Coordinates of N, CA, C and O in Angstrom, one line a residue:
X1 N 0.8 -1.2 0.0 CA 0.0 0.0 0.0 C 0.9 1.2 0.0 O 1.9 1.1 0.7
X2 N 0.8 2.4 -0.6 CA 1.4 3.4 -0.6 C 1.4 4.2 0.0 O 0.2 4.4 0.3
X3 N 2.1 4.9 0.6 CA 1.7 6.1 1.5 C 1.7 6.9 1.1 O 2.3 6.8 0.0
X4 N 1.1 8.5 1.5 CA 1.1 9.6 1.2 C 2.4 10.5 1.3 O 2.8 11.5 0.6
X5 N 3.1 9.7 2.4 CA 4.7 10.5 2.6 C 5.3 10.5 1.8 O 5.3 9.5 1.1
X6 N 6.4 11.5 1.2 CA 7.1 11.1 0.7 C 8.7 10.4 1.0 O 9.6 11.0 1.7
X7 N 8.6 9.2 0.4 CA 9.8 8.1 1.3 C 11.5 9.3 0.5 O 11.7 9.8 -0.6
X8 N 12.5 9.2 1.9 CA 13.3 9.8 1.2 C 14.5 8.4 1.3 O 14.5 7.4 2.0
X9 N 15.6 8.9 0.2 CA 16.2 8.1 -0.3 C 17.6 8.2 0.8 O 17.8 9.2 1.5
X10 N 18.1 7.2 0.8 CA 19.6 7.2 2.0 C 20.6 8.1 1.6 O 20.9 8.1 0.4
X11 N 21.1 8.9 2.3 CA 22.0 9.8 1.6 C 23.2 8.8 0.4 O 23.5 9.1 -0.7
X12 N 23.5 8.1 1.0 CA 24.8 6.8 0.5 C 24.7 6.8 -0.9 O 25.6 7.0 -1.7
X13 N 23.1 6.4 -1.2 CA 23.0 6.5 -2.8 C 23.0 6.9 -3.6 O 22.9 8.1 -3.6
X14 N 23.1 6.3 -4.8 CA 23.4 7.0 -6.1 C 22.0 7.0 -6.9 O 21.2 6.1 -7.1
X15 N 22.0 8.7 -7.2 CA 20.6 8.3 -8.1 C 20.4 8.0 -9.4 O 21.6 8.0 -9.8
X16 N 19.8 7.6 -10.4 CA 19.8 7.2 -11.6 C 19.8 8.4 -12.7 O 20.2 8.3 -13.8
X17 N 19.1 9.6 -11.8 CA 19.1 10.7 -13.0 C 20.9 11.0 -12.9 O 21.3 11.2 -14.1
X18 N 21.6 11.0 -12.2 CA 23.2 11.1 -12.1 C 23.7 10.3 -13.0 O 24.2 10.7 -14.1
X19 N 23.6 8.5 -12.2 CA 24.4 7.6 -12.7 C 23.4 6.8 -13.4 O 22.7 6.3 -12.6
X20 N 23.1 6.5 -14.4 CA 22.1 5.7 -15.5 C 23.0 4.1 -14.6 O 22.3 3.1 -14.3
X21 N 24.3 4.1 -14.4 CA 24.0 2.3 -14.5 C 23.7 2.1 -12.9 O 23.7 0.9 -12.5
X22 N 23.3 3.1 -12.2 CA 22.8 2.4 -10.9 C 21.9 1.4 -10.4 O 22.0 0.6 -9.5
X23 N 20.4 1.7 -11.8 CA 19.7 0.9 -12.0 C 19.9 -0.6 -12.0 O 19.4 -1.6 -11.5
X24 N 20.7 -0.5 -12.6 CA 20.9 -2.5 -13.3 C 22.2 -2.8 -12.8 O 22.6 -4.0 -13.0
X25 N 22.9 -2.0 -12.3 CA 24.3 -2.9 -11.8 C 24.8 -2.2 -10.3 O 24.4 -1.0 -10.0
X26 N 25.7 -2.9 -9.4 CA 26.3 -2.3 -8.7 C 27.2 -1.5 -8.4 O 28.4 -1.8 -8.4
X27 N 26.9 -0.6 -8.2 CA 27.5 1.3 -8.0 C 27.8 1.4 -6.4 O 27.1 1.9 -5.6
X28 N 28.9 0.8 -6.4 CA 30.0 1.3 -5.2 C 31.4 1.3 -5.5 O 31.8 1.0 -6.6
X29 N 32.1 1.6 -4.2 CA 33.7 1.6 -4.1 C 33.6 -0.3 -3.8 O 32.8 -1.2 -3.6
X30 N 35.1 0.0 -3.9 CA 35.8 -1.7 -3.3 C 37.0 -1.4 -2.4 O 38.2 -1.7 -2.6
X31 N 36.3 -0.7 -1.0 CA 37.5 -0.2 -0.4 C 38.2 -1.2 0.2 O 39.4 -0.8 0.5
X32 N 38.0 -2.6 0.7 CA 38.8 -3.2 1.3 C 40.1 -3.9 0.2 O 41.2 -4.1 0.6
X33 N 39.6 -4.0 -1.0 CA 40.0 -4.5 -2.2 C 41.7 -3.3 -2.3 O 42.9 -3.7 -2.4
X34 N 41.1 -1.9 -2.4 CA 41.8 -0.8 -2.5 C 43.1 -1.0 -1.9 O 44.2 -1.1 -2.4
X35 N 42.7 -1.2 -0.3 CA 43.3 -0.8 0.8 C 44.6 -2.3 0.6 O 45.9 -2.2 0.4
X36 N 44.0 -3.4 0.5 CA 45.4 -4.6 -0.1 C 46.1 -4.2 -1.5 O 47.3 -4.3 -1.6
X37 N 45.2 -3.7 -2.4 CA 46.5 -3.8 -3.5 C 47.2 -2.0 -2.9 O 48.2 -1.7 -3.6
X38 N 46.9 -1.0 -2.0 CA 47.9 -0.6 -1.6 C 49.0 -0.5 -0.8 O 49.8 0.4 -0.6
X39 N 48.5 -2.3 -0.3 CA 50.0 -2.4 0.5 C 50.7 -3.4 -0.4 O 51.8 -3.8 -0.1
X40 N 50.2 -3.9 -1.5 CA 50.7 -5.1 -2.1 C 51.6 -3.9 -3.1 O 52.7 -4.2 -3.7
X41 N 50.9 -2.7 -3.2 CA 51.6 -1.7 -4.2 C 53.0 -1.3 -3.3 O 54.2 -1.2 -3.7
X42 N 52.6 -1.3 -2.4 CA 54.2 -0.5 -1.3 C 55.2 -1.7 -1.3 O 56.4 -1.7 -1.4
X43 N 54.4 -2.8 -1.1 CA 55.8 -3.8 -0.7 C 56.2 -3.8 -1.8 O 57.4 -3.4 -1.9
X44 N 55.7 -4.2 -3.0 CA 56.4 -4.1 -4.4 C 57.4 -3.3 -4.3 O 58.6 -3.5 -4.4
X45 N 56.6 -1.9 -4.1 CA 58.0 -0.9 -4.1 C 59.3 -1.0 -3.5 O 60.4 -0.5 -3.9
X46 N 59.1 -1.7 -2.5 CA 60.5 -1.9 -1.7 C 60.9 -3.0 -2.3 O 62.1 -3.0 -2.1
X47 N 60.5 -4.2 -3.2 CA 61.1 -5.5 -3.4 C 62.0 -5.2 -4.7 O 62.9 -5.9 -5.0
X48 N 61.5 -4.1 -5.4 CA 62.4 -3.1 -6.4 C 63.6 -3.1 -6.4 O 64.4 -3.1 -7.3
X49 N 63.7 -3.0 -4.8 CA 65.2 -2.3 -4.2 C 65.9 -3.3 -4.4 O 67.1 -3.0 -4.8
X50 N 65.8 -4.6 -4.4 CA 66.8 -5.6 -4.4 C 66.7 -5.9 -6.4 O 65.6 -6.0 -7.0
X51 N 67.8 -5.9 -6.9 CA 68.2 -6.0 -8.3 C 69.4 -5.7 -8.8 O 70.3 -5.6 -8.0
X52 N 69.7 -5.7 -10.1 CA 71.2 -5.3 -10.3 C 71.2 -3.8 -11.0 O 71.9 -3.6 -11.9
X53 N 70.6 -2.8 -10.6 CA 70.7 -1.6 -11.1 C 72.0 -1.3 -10.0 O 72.3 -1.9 -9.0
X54 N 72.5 -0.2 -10.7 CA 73.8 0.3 -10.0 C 73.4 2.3 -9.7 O 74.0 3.1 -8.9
X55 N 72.6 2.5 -10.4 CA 72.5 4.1 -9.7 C 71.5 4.2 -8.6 O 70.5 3.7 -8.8
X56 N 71.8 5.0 -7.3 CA 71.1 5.4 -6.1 C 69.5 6.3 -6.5 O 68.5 6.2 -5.8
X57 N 69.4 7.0 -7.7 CA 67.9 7.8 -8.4 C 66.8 7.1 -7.9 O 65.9 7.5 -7.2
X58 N 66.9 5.8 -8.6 CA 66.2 4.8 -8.9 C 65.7 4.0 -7.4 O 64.6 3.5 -7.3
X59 N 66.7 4.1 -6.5 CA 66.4 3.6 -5.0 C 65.4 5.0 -4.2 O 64.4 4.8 -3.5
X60 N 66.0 6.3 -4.5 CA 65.5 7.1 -3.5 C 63.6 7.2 -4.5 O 62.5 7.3 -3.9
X61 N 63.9 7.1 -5.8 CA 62.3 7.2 -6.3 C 61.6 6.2 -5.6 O 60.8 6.5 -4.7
X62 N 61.9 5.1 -6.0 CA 61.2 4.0 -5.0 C 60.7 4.2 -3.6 O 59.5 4.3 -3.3
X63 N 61.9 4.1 -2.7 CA 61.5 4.5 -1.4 C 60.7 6.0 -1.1 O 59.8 6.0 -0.3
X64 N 60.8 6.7 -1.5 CA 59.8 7.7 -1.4 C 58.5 7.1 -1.9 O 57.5 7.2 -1.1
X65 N 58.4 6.5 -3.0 CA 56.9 6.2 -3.1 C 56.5 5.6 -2.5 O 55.3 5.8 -2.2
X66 N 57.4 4.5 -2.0 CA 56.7 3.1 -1.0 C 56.1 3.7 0.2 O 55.1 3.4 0.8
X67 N 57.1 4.8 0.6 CA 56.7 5.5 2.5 C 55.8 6.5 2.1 O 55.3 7.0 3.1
X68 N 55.4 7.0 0.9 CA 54.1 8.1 0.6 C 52.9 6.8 0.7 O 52.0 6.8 1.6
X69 N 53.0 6.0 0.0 CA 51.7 4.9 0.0 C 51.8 4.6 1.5 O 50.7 4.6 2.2
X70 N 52.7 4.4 2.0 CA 52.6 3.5 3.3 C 51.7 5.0 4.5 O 50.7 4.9 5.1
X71 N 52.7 6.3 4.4 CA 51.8 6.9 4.6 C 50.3 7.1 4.5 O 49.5 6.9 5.5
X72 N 50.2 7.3 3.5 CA 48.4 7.6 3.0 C 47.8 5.9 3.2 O 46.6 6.1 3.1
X73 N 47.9 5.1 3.4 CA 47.4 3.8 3.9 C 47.3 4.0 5.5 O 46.3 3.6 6.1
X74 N 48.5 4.6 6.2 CA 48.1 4.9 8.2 C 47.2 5.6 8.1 O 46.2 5.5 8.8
X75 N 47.3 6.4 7.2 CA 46.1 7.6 7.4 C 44.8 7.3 7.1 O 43.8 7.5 7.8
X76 N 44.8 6.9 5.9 CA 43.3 6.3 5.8 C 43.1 5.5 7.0 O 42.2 6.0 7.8
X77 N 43.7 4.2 7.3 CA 43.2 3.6 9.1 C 42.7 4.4 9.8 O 41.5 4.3 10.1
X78 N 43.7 5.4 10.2 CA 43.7 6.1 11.6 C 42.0 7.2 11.1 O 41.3 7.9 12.0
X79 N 41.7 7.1 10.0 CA 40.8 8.0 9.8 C 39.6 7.1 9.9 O 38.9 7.3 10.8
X80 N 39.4 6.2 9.2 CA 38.6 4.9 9.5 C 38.2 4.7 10.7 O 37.0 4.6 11.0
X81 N 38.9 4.5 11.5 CA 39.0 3.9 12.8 C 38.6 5.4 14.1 O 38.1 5.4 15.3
X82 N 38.7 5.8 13.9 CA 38.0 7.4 14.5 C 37.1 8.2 13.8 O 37.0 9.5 13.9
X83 N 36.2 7.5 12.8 CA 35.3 8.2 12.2 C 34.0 8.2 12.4 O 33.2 9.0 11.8
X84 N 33.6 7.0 13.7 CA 32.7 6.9 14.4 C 32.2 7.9 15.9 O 31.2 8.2 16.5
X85 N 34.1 8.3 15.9 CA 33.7 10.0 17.4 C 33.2 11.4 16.8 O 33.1 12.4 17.4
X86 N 33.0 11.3 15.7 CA 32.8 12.7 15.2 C 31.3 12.8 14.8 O 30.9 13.9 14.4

């Protein structure tokens, strides 16, 4: 039976006048998915380091990227995980 109210929609969602494929398929993130390939992305980075290159460039690119990912991976946690006090 219908009601007179009007039912409102969850904020979370996506609407179909926006996203046409919301209707017929699933329209979300894959954040747990995200969160492994970017530590599977950082250890890579470091497993780099071992090889037969001979110039230091190539070591400090690396390492920088691996401790930016590793960075922004705490942080997302630490934001995760305290996003329930606010």
């Amino acid at each position: 039976m219908a009601s007179s109210k009007t039912e409102k929609a969850p904020a979370h969602t996506v609407s179909p006048e926006d996203e046409p494929s919301a209707e017929w398929g699933w329209h979300g993130s894959f954040p747990v998915g995200m969160r492994v390939g970017g530590w599977f992305t950082a250890a890579a980075m470091f497993f780099y380091l071992i090889g037969n290159h001979t110039g230091r460039t190539e070591d400090l690119w690396l390492i920088g990227i691996g401790v930016g990912l590793v960075i922004l991976l705490v942080i997302d946690q630490v934001r995760r995980r305290t996003s329930w006090r606010r």
